[in-house]
PDB file of N, CA and C in Angstrom:
ATOM      1  N   UNK A 128      -7.291 -21.672  -7.482  1.00 37.00           N
ATOM      2  CA  UNK A 128      -8.453 -21.737  -6.619  1.00 37.00           C
ATOM      3  C   UNK A 128      -9.619 -22.246  -7.460  1.00 37.00           C
ATOM      4  N   UNK A 129     -10.296 -23.243  -6.973  1.00 42.00           N
ATOM      5  CA  UNK A 129     -11.431 -23.803  -7.689  1.00 42.00           C
ATOM      6  C   UNK A 129     -12.733 -23.285  -7.093  1.00 42.00           C
ATOM      7  N   UNK A 130     -13.677 -22.993  -7.944  1.00 46.00           N
ATOM      8  CA  UNK A 130     -15.001 -22.562  -7.513  1.00 46.00           C
ATOM      9  C   UNK A 130     -16.029 -23.469  -8.177  1.00 46.00           C
ATOM     10  N   UNK A 131     -16.957 -23.951  -7.396  1.00 47.00           N
ATOM     11  CA  UNK A 131     -17.993 -24.832  -7.913  1.00 47.00           C
ATOM     12  C   UNK A 131     -19.217 -24.001  -8.259  1.00 47.00           C
ATOM     13  N   UNK A 132     -19.510 -23.804  -9.553  1.00 46.00           N
ATOM     14  CA  UNK A 132     -20.664 -22.986  -9.930  1.00 46.00           C
ATOM     15  C   UNK A 132     -21.990 -23.600  -9.504  1.00 46.00           C
ATOM     16  N   UNK A 133     -21.990 -24.863  -9.100  1.00 50.00           N
ATOM     17  CA  UNK A 133     -23.215 -25.496  -8.619  1.00 50.00           C
ATOM     18  C   UNK A 133     -23.449 -25.216  -7.136  1.00 50.00           C
ATOM     19  N   UNK A 134     -22.445 -24.709  -6.458  1.00 55.00           N
ATOM     20  CA  UNK A 134     -22.569 -24.362  -5.044  1.00 55.00           C
ATOM     21  C   UNK A 134     -23.568 -23.222  -4.914  1.00 55.00           C
ATOM     22  N   UNK A 135     -24.581 -23.340  -4.042  1.00 58.00           N
ATOM     23  CA  UNK A 135     -25.577 -22.268  -3.915  1.00 58.00           C
ATOM     24  C   UNK A 135     -24.975 -20.952  -3.418  1.00 58.00           C
ATOM     25  N   UNK A 136     -23.797 -21.004  -2.799  1.00 60.00           N
ATOM     26  CA  UNK A 136     -23.136 -19.786  -2.310  1.00 60.00           C
ATOM     27  C   UNK A 136     -22.176 -19.192  -3.337  1.00 60.00           C
ATOM     28  N   UNK A 137     -22.080 -19.831  -4.496  1.00 53.00           N
ATOM     29  CA  UNK A 137     -21.181 -19.342  -5.544  1.00 53.00           C
ATOM     30  C   UNK A 137     -21.700 -18.020  -6.086  1.00 53.00           C
ATOM     31  N   UNK A 138     -20.840 -17.020  -6.117  1.00 55.00           N
ATOM     32  CA  UNK A 138     -21.221 -15.693  -6.594  1.00 55.00           C
ATOM     33  C   UNK A 138     -20.301 -15.326  -7.751  1.00 55.00           C
ATOM     34  N   UNK A 139     -20.764 -15.555  -8.979  1.00 51.00           N
ATOM     35  CA  UNK A 139     -19.908 -15.280 -10.132  1.00 51.00           C
ATOM     36  C   UNK A 139     -19.688 -13.789 -10.333  1.00 51.00           C
ATOM     37  N   UNK A 140     -20.500 -12.931  -9.717  1.00 54.00           N
ATOM     38  CA  UNK A 140     -20.296 -11.485  -9.808  1.00 54.00           C
ATOM     39  C   UNK A 140     -19.054 -11.072  -9.018  1.00 54.00           C
ATOM     40  N   UNK A 141     -18.790 -11.775  -7.917  1.00 51.00           N
ATOM     41  CA  UNK A 141     -17.660 -11.432  -7.061  1.00 51.00           C
ATOM     42  C   UNK A 141     -16.363 -12.070  -7.531  1.00 51.00           C
ATOM     43  N   UNK A 142     -16.440 -12.990  -8.448  1.00 48.00           N
ATOM     44  CA  UNK A 142     -15.263 -13.683  -8.937  1.00 48.00           C
ATOM     45  C   UNK A 142     -14.433 -12.735  -9.802  1.00 48.00           C
ATOM     46  N   UNK A 143     -13.200 -12.499  -9.404  1.00 54.00           N
ATOM     47  CA  UNK A 143     -12.312 -11.614 -10.135  1.00 54.00           C
ATOM     48  C   UNK A 143     -11.112 -12.404 -10.626  1.00 54.00           C
ATOM     49  N   UNK A 144     -11.161 -12.919 -11.846  1.00 51.00           N
ATOM     50  CA  UNK A 144     -10.038 -13.713 -12.340  1.00 51.00           C
ATOM     51  C   UNK A 144      -8.710 -12.977 -12.309  1.00 51.00           C
ATOM     52  N   UNK A 145      -8.713 -11.663 -12.547  1.00 54.00           N
ATOM     53  CA  UNK A 145      -7.458 -10.926 -12.514  1.00 54.00           C
ATOM     54  C   UNK A 145      -6.860 -10.892 -11.119  1.00 54.00           C
ATOM     55  N   UNK A 146      -7.677 -11.140 -10.117  1.00 54.00           N
ATOM     56  CA  UNK A 146      -7.195 -11.124  -8.750  1.00 54.00           C
ATOM     57  C   UNK A 146      -6.492 -12.400  -8.337  1.00 54.00           C
ATOM     58  N   UNK A 147      -6.612 -13.459  -9.112  1.00 58.00           N
ATOM     59  CA  UNK A 147      -5.974 -14.712  -8.693  1.00 58.00           C
ATOM     60  C   UNK A 147      -5.264 -15.447  -9.811  1.00 58.00           C
ATOM     61  N   UNK A 148      -5.360 -14.999 -11.026  1.00 69.00           N
ATOM     62  CA  UNK A 148      -4.646 -15.665 -12.117  1.00 69.00           C
ATOM     63  C   UNK A 148      -3.238 -15.102 -12.244  1.00 69.00           C
ATOM     64  N   UNK A 149      -2.300 -15.967 -12.489  1.00 74.00           N
ATOM     65  CA  UNK A 149      -0.927 -15.561 -12.717  1.00 74.00           C
ATOM     66  C   UNK A 149      -0.659 -15.618 -14.202  1.00 74.00           C
ATOM     67  N   UNK A 150       0.046 -14.638 -14.709  1.00 78.00           N
ATOM     68  CA  UNK A 150       0.342 -14.556 -16.122  1.00 78.00           C
ATOM     69  C   UNK A 150       1.799 -14.952 -16.347  1.00 78.00           C
ATOM     70  N   UNK A 151       2.006 -15.878 -17.260  1.00 84.00           N
ATOM     71  CA  UNK A 151       3.362 -16.318 -17.581  1.00 84.00           C
ATOM     72  C   UNK A 151       4.182 -15.132 -18.073  1.00 84.00           C
ATOM     73  N   UNK A 152       5.399 -15.024 -17.564  1.00 88.00           N
ATOM     74  CA  UNK A 152       6.306 -13.962 -17.993  1.00 88.00           C
ATOM     75  C   UNK A 152       6.249 -12.704 -17.150  1.00 88.00           C
ATOM     76  N   UNK A 153       5.290 -12.593 -16.251  1.00 88.00           N
ATOM     77  CA  UNK A 153       5.201 -11.415 -15.388  1.00 88.00           C
ATOM     78  C   UNK A 153       6.045 -11.667 -14.146  1.00 88.00           C
ATOM     79  N   UNK A 154       6.911 -10.710 -13.806  1.00 89.00           N
ATOM     80  CA  UNK A 154       7.802 -10.849 -12.659  1.00 89.00           C
ATOM     81  C   UNK A 154       7.086 -10.373 -11.392  1.00 89.00           C
ATOM     82  N   UNK A 155       6.320 -11.265 -10.792  1.00 89.00           N
ATOM     83  CA  UNK A 155       5.587 -10.930  -9.572  1.00 89.00           C
ATOM     84  C   UNK A 155       6.516 -10.772  -8.373  1.00 89.00           C
ATOM     85  N   UNK A 156       7.622 -11.511  -8.381  1.00 91.00           N
ATOM     86  CA  UNK A 156       8.545 -11.466  -7.246  1.00 91.00           C
ATOM     87  C   UNK A 156       9.161 -10.078  -7.101  1.00 91.00           C
ATOM     88  N   UNK A 157       9.547  -9.467  -8.206  1.00 93.00           N
ATOM     89  CA  UNK A 157      10.138  -8.124  -8.140  1.00 93.00           C
ATOM     90  C   UNK A 157       9.136  -7.122  -7.582  1.00 93.00           C
ATOM     91  N   UNK A 158       7.893  -7.214  -8.011  1.00 93.00           N
ATOM     92  CA  UNK A 158       6.858  -6.320  -7.487  1.00 93.00           C
ATOM     93  C   UNK A 158       6.618  -6.535  -6.009  1.00 93.00           C
ATOM     94  N   UNK A 159       6.603  -7.803  -5.606  1.00 93.00           N
ATOM     95  CA  UNK A 159       6.416  -8.126  -4.193  1.00 93.00           C
ATOM     96  C   UNK A 159       7.578  -7.591  -3.371  1.00 93.00           C
ATOM     97  N   UNK A 160       8.791  -7.764  -3.880  1.00 94.00           N
ATOM     98  CA  UNK A 160       9.967  -7.253  -3.154  1.00 94.00           C
ATOM     99  C   UNK A 160       9.922  -5.739  -3.026  1.00 94.00           C
ATOM    100  N   UNK A 161       9.487  -5.045  -4.071  1.00 95.00           N
ATOM    101  CA  UNK A 161       9.398  -3.585  -3.978  1.00 95.00           C
ATOM    102  C   UNK A 161       8.358  -3.179  -2.939  1.00 95.00           C
ATOM    103  N   UNK A 162       7.289  -3.950  -2.807  1.00 94.00           N
ATOM    104  CA  UNK A 162       6.277  -3.672  -1.781  1.00 94.00           C
ATOM    105  C   UNK A 162       6.849  -3.907  -0.379  1.00 94.00           C
ATOM    106  N   UNK A 163       7.646  -4.953  -0.230  1.00 94.00           N
ATOM    107  CA  UNK A 163       8.310  -5.213   1.058  1.00 94.00           C
ATOM    108  C   UNK A 163       9.257  -4.069   1.396  1.00 94.00           C
ATOM    109  N   UNK A 164      10.046  -3.625   0.406  1.00 95.00           N
ATOM    110  CA  UNK A 164      10.967  -2.503   0.628  1.00 95.00           C
ATOM    111  C   UNK A 164      10.211  -1.231   0.991  1.00 95.00           C
ATOM    112  N   UNK A 165       9.078  -0.995   0.330  1.00 95.00           N
ATOM    113  CA  UNK A 165       8.268   0.186   0.638  1.00 95.00           C
ATOM    114  C   UNK A 165       7.739   0.120   2.064  1.00 95.00           C
ATOM    115  N   UNK A 166       7.354  -1.072   2.510  1.00 94.00           N
ATOM    116  CA  UNK A 166       6.867  -1.235   3.888  1.00 94.00           C
ATOM    117  C   UNK A 166       7.969  -0.901   4.882  1.00 94.00           C
ATOM    118  N   UNK A 167       9.182  -1.350   4.595  1.00 94.00           N
ATOM    119  CA  UNK A 167      10.318  -1.065   5.470  1.00 94.00           C
ATOM    120  C   UNK A 167      10.605   0.426   5.518  1.00 94.00           C
ATOM    121  N   UNK A 168      10.594   1.073   4.347  1.00 94.00           N
ATOM    122  CA  UNK A 168      10.825   2.526   4.280  1.00 94.00           C
ATOM    123  C   UNK A 168       9.744   3.293   5.034  1.00 94.00           C
ATOM    124  N   UNK A 169       8.495   2.906   4.830  1.00 93.00           N
ATOM    125  CA  UNK A 169       7.384   3.594   5.488  1.00 93.00           C
ATOM    126  C   UNK A 169       7.470   3.444   6.998  1.00 93.00           C
ATOM    127  N   UNK A 170       7.753   2.242   7.460  1.00 93.00           N
ATOM    128  CA  UNK A 170       7.870   2.024   8.901  1.00 93.00           C
ATOM    129  C   UNK A 170       9.010   2.858   9.479  1.00 93.00           C
ATOM    130  N   UNK A 171      10.146   2.890   8.792  1.00 93.00           N
ATOM    131  CA  UNK A 171      11.277   3.683   9.268  1.00 93.00           C
ATOM    132  C   UNK A 171      10.942   5.167   9.346  1.00 93.00           C
ATOM    133  N   UNK A 172      10.270   5.679   8.318  1.00 92.00           N
ATOM    134  CA  UNK A 172       9.893   7.098   8.314  1.00 92.00           C
ATOM    135  C   UNK A 172       8.901   7.403   9.428  1.00 92.00           C
ATOM    136  N   UNK A 173       7.961   6.496   9.636  1.00 92.00           N
ATOM    137  CA  UNK A 173       6.975   6.712  10.693  1.00 92.00           C
ATOM    138  C   UNK A 173       7.639   6.648  12.063  1.00 92.00           C
ATOM    139  N   UNK A 174       8.577   5.723  12.238  1.00 93.00           N
ATOM    140  CA  UNK A 174       9.322   5.658  13.502  1.00 93.00           C
ATOM    141  C   UNK A 174      10.077   6.959  13.746  1.00 93.00           C
ATOM    142  N   UNK A 175      10.742   7.491  12.695  1.00 92.00           N
ATOM    143  CA  UNK A 175      11.477   8.754  12.817  1.00 92.00           C
ATOM    144  C   UNK A 175      10.548   9.913  13.157  1.00 92.00           C
ATOM    145  N   UNK A 176       9.308   9.851  12.699  1.00 90.00           N
ATOM    146  CA  UNK A 176       8.337  10.915  12.985  1.00 90.00           C
ATOM    147  C   UNK A 176       7.672  10.729  14.344  1.00 90.00           C
ATOM    148  N   UNK A 177       8.044   9.662  15.046  1.00 92.00           N
ATOM    149  CA  UNK A 177       7.468   9.423  16.362  1.00 92.00           C
ATOM    150  C   UNK A 177       6.089   8.792  16.330  1.00 92.00           C
ATOM    151  N   UNK A 178       5.735   8.174  15.214  1.00 93.00           N
ATOM    152  CA  UNK A 178       4.423   7.537  15.078  1.00 93.00           C
ATOM    153  C   UNK A 178       4.536   6.080  15.488  1.00 93.00           C
ATOM    154  N   UNK A 179       3.657   5.643  16.375  1.00 92.00           N
ATOM    155  CA  UNK A 179       3.651   4.259  16.848  1.00 92.00           C
ATOM    156  C   UNK A 179       3.253   3.318  15.716  1.00 92.00           C
ATOM    157  N   UNK A 180       4.133   2.400  15.389  1.00 92.00           N
ATOM    158  CA  UNK A 180       3.874   1.469  14.287  1.00 92.00           C
ATOM    159  C   UNK A 180       3.562   0.057  14.766  1.00 92.00           C
ATOM    160  N   UNK A 181       3.411  -0.110  16.073  1.00 92.00           N
ATOM    161  CA  UNK A 181       3.233  -1.472  16.600  1.00 92.00           C
ATOM    162  C   UNK A 181       1.906  -2.102  16.200  1.00 92.00           C
ATOM    163  N   UNK A 182       0.890  -1.310  15.898  1.00 92.00           N
ATOM    164  CA  UNK A 182      -0.408  -1.877  15.551  1.00 92.00           C
ATOM    165  C   UNK A 182      -0.699  -1.840  14.050  1.00 92.00           C
ATOM    166  N   UNK A 183       0.312  -1.515  13.263  1.00 91.00           N
ATOM    167  CA  UNK A 183       0.133  -1.473  11.811  1.00 91.00           C
ATOM    168  C   UNK A 183       0.339  -2.867  11.235  1.00 91.00           C
ATOM    169  N   UNK A 184      -0.539  -3.236  10.350  1.00 91.00           N
ATOM    170  CA  UNK A 184      -0.387  -4.480   9.609  1.00 91.00           C
ATOM    171  C   UNK A 184      -0.183  -4.105   8.148  1.00 91.00           C
ATOM    172  N   UNK A 185       0.899  -4.614   7.567  1.00 91.00           N
ATOM    173  CA  UNK A 185       1.142  -4.350   6.147  1.00 91.00           C
ATOM    174  C   UNK A 185       1.255  -5.677   5.418  1.00 91.00           C
ATOM    175  N   UNK A 186       0.674  -5.708   4.232  1.00 92.00           N
ATOM    176  CA  UNK A 186       0.686  -6.910   3.421  1.00 92.00           C
ATOM    177  C   UNK A 186       1.212  -6.574   2.038  1.00 92.00           C
ATOM    178  N   UNK A 187       2.443  -7.030   1.737  1.00 92.00           N
ATOM    179  CA  UNK A 187       2.959  -6.790   0.394  1.00 92.00           C
ATOM    180  C   UNK A 187       2.276  -7.716  -0.604  1.00 92.00           C
ATOM    181  N   UNK A 188       2.033  -7.203  -1.787  1.00 90.00           N
ATOM    182  CA  UNK A 188       1.358  -7.988  -2.818  1.00 90.00           C
ATOM    183  C   UNK A 188       1.737  -7.399  -4.173  1.00 90.00           C
ATOM    184  N   UNK A 189       1.118  -7.927  -5.224  1.00 90.00           N
ATOM    185  CA  UNK A 189       1.332  -7.391  -6.566  1.00 90.00           C
ATOM    186  C   UNK A 189      -0.002  -7.286  -7.290  1.00 90.00           C
ATOM    187  N   UNK A 190       0.001  -6.455  -8.322  1.00 89.00           N
ATOM    188  CA  UNK A 190      -1.159  -6.379  -9.193  1.00 89.00           C
ATOM    189  C   UNK A 190      -0.973  -7.398 -10.306  1.00 89.00           C
ATOM    190  N   UNK A 191      -1.935  -7.502 -11.185  1.00 86.00           N
ATOM    191  CA  UNK A 191      -1.854  -8.488 -12.254  1.00 86.00           C
ATOM    192  C   UNK A 191      -0.700  -8.223 -13.208  1.00 86.00           C
ATOM    193  N   UNK A 192      -0.227  -6.962 -13.284  1.00 90.00           N
ATOM    194  CA  UNK A 192       0.898  -6.675 -14.178  1.00 90.00           C
ATOM    195  C   UNK A 192       2.244  -6.786 -13.476  1.00 90.00           C
ATOM    196  N   UNK A 193       2.232  -7.209 -12.207  1.00 91.00           N
ATOM    197  CA  UNK A 193       3.466  -7.410 -11.465  1.00 91.00           C
ATOM    198  C   UNK A 193       3.913  -6.216 -10.652  1.00 91.00           C
ATOM    199  N   UNK A 194       3.187  -5.114 -10.714  1.00 93.00           N
ATOM    200  CA  UNK A 194       3.538  -3.931  -9.921  1.00 93.00           C
ATOM    201  C   UNK A 194       3.316  -4.225  -8.439  1.00 93.00           C
ATOM    202  N   UNK A 195       4.199  -3.705  -7.622  1.00 93.00           N
ATOM    203  CA  UNK A 195       4.071  -3.908  -6.192  1.00 93.00           C
ATOM    204  C   UNK A 195       2.933  -3.102  -5.602  1.00 93.00           C
ATOM    205  N   UNK A 196       2.288  -3.682  -4.602  1.00 93.00           N
ATOM    206  CA  UNK A 196       1.205  -3.025  -3.879  1.00 93.00           C
ATOM    207  C   UNK A 196       1.418  -3.313  -2.394  1.00 93.00           C
ATOM    208  N   UNK A 197       1.234  -2.302  -1.572  1.00 93.00           N
ATOM    209  CA  UNK A 197       1.333  -2.479  -0.134  1.00 93.00           C
ATOM    210  C   UNK A 197      -0.020  -2.155   0.473  1.00 93.00           C
ATOM    211  N   UNK A 198      -0.638  -3.142   1.076  1.00 94.00           N
ATOM    212  CA  UNK A 198      -1.935  -2.940   1.717  1.00 94.00           C
ATOM    213  C   UNK A 198      -1.690  -2.730   3.209  1.00 94.00           C
ATOM    214  N   UNK A 199      -2.238  -1.629   3.726  1.00 92.00           N
ATOM    215  CA  UNK A 199      -2.035  -1.273   5.125  1.00 92.00           C
ATOM    216  C   UNK A 199      -3.336  -1.325   5.898  1.00 92.00           C
ATOM    217  N   UNK A 200      -3.204  -1.743   7.126  1.00 94.00           N
ATOM    218  CA  UNK A 200      -4.296  -1.649   8.080  1.00 94.00           C
ATOM    219  C   UNK A 200      -3.735  -0.902   9.278  1.00 94.00           C
ATOM    220  N   UNK A 201      -4.300   0.278   9.527  1.00 94.00           N
ATOM    221  CA  UNK A 201      -3.784   1.122  10.604  1.00 94.00           C
ATOM    222  C   UNK A 201      -4.919   1.570  11.505  1.00 94.00           C
ATOM    223  N   UNK A 202      -4.641   1.678  12.801  1.00 95.00           N
ATOM    224  CA  UNK A 202      -5.649   2.250  13.694  1.00 95.00           C
ATOM    225  C   UNK A 202      -5.892   3.718  13.322  1.00 95.00           C
ATOM    226  N   UNK A 203      -7.049   4.220  13.638  1.00 96.00           N
ATOM    227  CA  UNK A 203      -7.420   5.595  13.306  1.00 96.00           C
ATOM    228  C   UNK A 203      -6.391   6.580  13.847  1.00 96.00           C
ATOM    229  N   UNK A 204      -5.920   6.375  15.056  1.00 95.00           N
ATOM    230  CA  UNK A 204      -4.955   7.302  15.658  1.00 95.00           C
ATOM    231  C   UNK A 204      -3.680   7.372  14.832  1.00 95.00           C
ATOM    232  N   UNK A 205      -3.252   6.250  14.319  1.00 94.00           N
ATOM    233  CA  UNK A 205      -2.035   6.216  13.503  1.00 94.00           C
ATOM    234  C   UNK A 205      -2.281   6.925  12.171  1.00 94.00           C
ATOM    235  N   UNK A 206      -3.440   6.692  11.566  1.00 95.00           N
ATOM    236  CA  UNK A 206      -3.769   7.359  10.304  1.00 95.00           C
ATOM    237  C   UNK A 206      -3.786   8.877  10.493  1.00 95.00           C
ATOM    238  N   UNK A 207      -4.350   9.335  11.591  1.00 96.00           N
ATOM    239  CA  UNK A 207      -4.390  10.781  11.864  1.00 96.00           C
ATOM    240  C   UNK A 207      -2.995  11.336  12.110  1.00 96.00           C
ATOM    241  N   UNK A 208      -2.157  10.583  12.818  1.00 94.00           N
ATOM    242  CA  UNK A 208      -0.781  11.027  13.058  1.00 94.00           C
ATOM    243  C   UNK A 208       0.002  11.088  11.751  1.00 94.00           C
ATOM    244  N   UNK A 209      -0.226  10.126  10.875  1.00 93.00           N
ATOM    245  CA  UNK A 209       0.445  10.114   9.577  1.00 93.00           C
ATOM    246  C   UNK A 209      -0.024  11.293   8.716  1.00 93.00           C
ATOM    247  N   UNK A 210      -1.314  11.561   8.734  1.00 95.00           N
ATOM    248  CA  UNK A 210      -1.843  12.712   7.991  1.00 95.00           C
ATOM    249  C   UNK A 210      -1.258  14.012   8.524  1.00 95.00           C
ATOM    250  N   UNK A 211      -1.148  14.136   9.835  1.00 94.00           N
ATOM    251  CA  UNK A 211      -0.586  15.338  10.442  1.00 94.00           C
ATOM    252  C   UNK A 211       0.885  15.499  10.051  1.00 94.00           C
ATOM    253  N   UNK A 212       1.642  14.416  10.069  1.00 93.00           N
ATOM    254  CA  UNK A 212       3.058  14.480   9.686  1.00 93.00           C
ATOM    255  C   UNK A 212       3.202  14.895   8.229  1.00 93.00           C
ATOM    256  N   UNK A 213       2.346  14.377   7.364  1.00 92.00           N
ATOM    257  CA  UNK A 213       2.396  14.738   5.946  1.00 92.00           C
ATOM    258  C   UNK A 213       2.060  16.214   5.759  1.00 92.00           C
ATOM    259  N   UNK A 214       1.071  16.708   6.491  1.00 95.00           N
ATOM    260  CA  UNK A 214       0.705  18.130   6.388  1.00 95.00           C
ATOM    261  C   UNK A 214       1.835  19.031   6.873  1.00 95.00           C
ATOM    262  N   UNK A 215       2.474  18.639   7.978  1.00 93.00           N
ATOM    263  CA  UNK A 215       3.596  19.422   8.497  1.00 93.00           C
ATOM    264  C   UNK A 215       4.732  19.477   7.487  1.00 93.00           C
ATOM    265  N   UNK A 216       5.017  18.362   6.840  1.00 91.00           N
ATOM    266  CA  UNK A 216       6.079  18.322   5.831  1.00 91.00           C
ATOM    267  C   UNK A 216       5.699  19.177   4.618  1.00 91.00           C
ATOM    268  N   UNK A 217       4.443  19.097   4.191  1.00 93.00           N
ATOM    269  CA  UNK A 217       3.996  19.915   3.058  1.00 93.00           C
ATOM    270  C   UNK A 217       4.117  21.401   3.392  1.00 93.00           C
ATOM    271  N   UNK A 218       3.761  21.760   4.610  1.00 92.00           N
ATOM    272  CA  UNK A 218       3.873  23.158   5.035  1.00 92.00           C
ATOM    273  C   UNK A 218       5.335  23.593   5.049  1.00 92.00           C
ATOM    274  N   UNK A 219       6.211  22.741   5.520  1.00 91.00           N
ATOM    275  CA  UNK A 219       7.639  23.044   5.543  1.00 91.00           C
ATOM    276  C   UNK A 219       8.163  23.279   4.126  1.00 91.00           C
ATOM    277  N   UNK A 220       7.733  22.439   3.178  1.00 89.00           N
ATOM    278  CA  UNK A 220       8.156  22.593   1.783  1.00 89.00           C
ATOM    279  C   UNK A 220       7.614  23.892   1.180  1.00 89.00           C
ATOM    280  N   UNK A 221       6.359  24.227   1.495  1.00 90.00           N
ATOM    281  CA  UNK A 221       5.789  25.478   0.970  1.00 90.00           C
ATOM    282  C   UNK A 221       6.541  26.684   1.507  1.00 90.00           C
ATOM    283  N   UNK A 222       6.866  26.653   2.809  1.00 89.00           N
ATOM    284  CA  UNK A 222       7.611  27.765   3.402  1.00 89.00           C
ATOM    285  C   UNK A 222       8.996  27.866   2.790  1.00 89.00           C
ATOM    286  N   UNK A 223       9.648  26.739   2.572  1.00 87.00           N
ATOM    287  CA  UNK A 223      10.982  26.750   1.956  1.00 87.00           C
ATOM    288  C   UNK A 223      10.897  27.289   0.535  1.00 87.00           C
ATOM    289  N   UNK A 224       9.857  26.919  -0.207  1.00 81.00           N
ATOM    290  CA  UNK A 224       9.673  27.424  -1.570  1.00 81.00           C
ATOM    291  C   UNK A 224       9.425  28.915  -1.586  1.00 81.00           C
ATOM    292  N   UNK A 225       8.665  29.403  -0.629  1.00 76.00           N
ATOM    293  CA  UNK A 225       8.375  30.837  -0.552  1.00 76.00           C
ATOM    294  C   UNK A 225       9.651  31.615  -0.221  1.00 76.00           C
ATOM    295  N   UNK A 226      10.473  31.069   0.667  1.00 75.00           N
ATOM    296  CA  UNK A 226      11.738  31.735   1.021  1.00 75.00           C
ATOM    297  C   UNK A 226      12.696  31.746  -0.171  1.00 75.00           C
ATOM    298  N   UNK A 227      12.714  30.647  -0.950  1.00 72.00           N
ATOM    299  CA  UNK A 227      13.580  30.570  -2.132  1.00 72.00           C
ATOM    300  C   UNK A 227      13.165  31.612  -3.162  1.00 72.00           C
ATOM    301  N   UNK A 228      11.851  31.790  -3.354  1.00 67.00           N
ATOM    302  CA  UNK A 228      11.383  32.742  -4.359  1.00 67.00           C
ATOM    303  C   UNK A 228      11.644  34.177  -3.924  1.00 67.00           C
ATOM    304  N   UNK A 229      11.666  34.455  -2.635  1.00 67.00           N
ATOM    305  CA  UNK A 229      11.963  35.805  -2.143  1.00 67.00           C
ATOM    306  C   UNK A 229      13.443  36.138  -2.295  1.00 67.00           C
ATOM    307  N   UNK A 230      14.291  35.121  -2.152  1.00 67.00           N
ATOM    308  CA  UNK A 230      15.738  35.378  -2.222  1.00 67.00           C
ATOM    309  C   UNK A 230      16.221  35.450  -3.660  1.00 67.00           C
ATOM    310  N   UNK A 231      15.385  35.115  -4.624  1.00 59.00           N
ATOM    311  CA  UNK A 231      15.804  35.155  -6.035  1.00 59.00           C
ATOM    312  C   UNK A 231      15.699  36.541  -6.605  1.00 59.00           C
TER     313      UNK A 231
END
């Protein structure tokens, strides 16, 4: 991507070279694939939990070191449903842990 520093709209403060430079030897494809796989897993889990995934937008990407990143855009209702599902699962795990400690 080229930026013209003579352009009056050029903002060198906003320019993030790490956000667009590729480093030789970094396996970006593997990171991107892991992000795609994570998106598939997340969608499947949300479907199993009864959460509507039709309005979710996910964008697989990588960081400068090649690690996978999944960027999500979700409606508020979906975010709240996901938070509720996570809380229910955490509560289930706490109850199971408490029962295990009582039976020991």
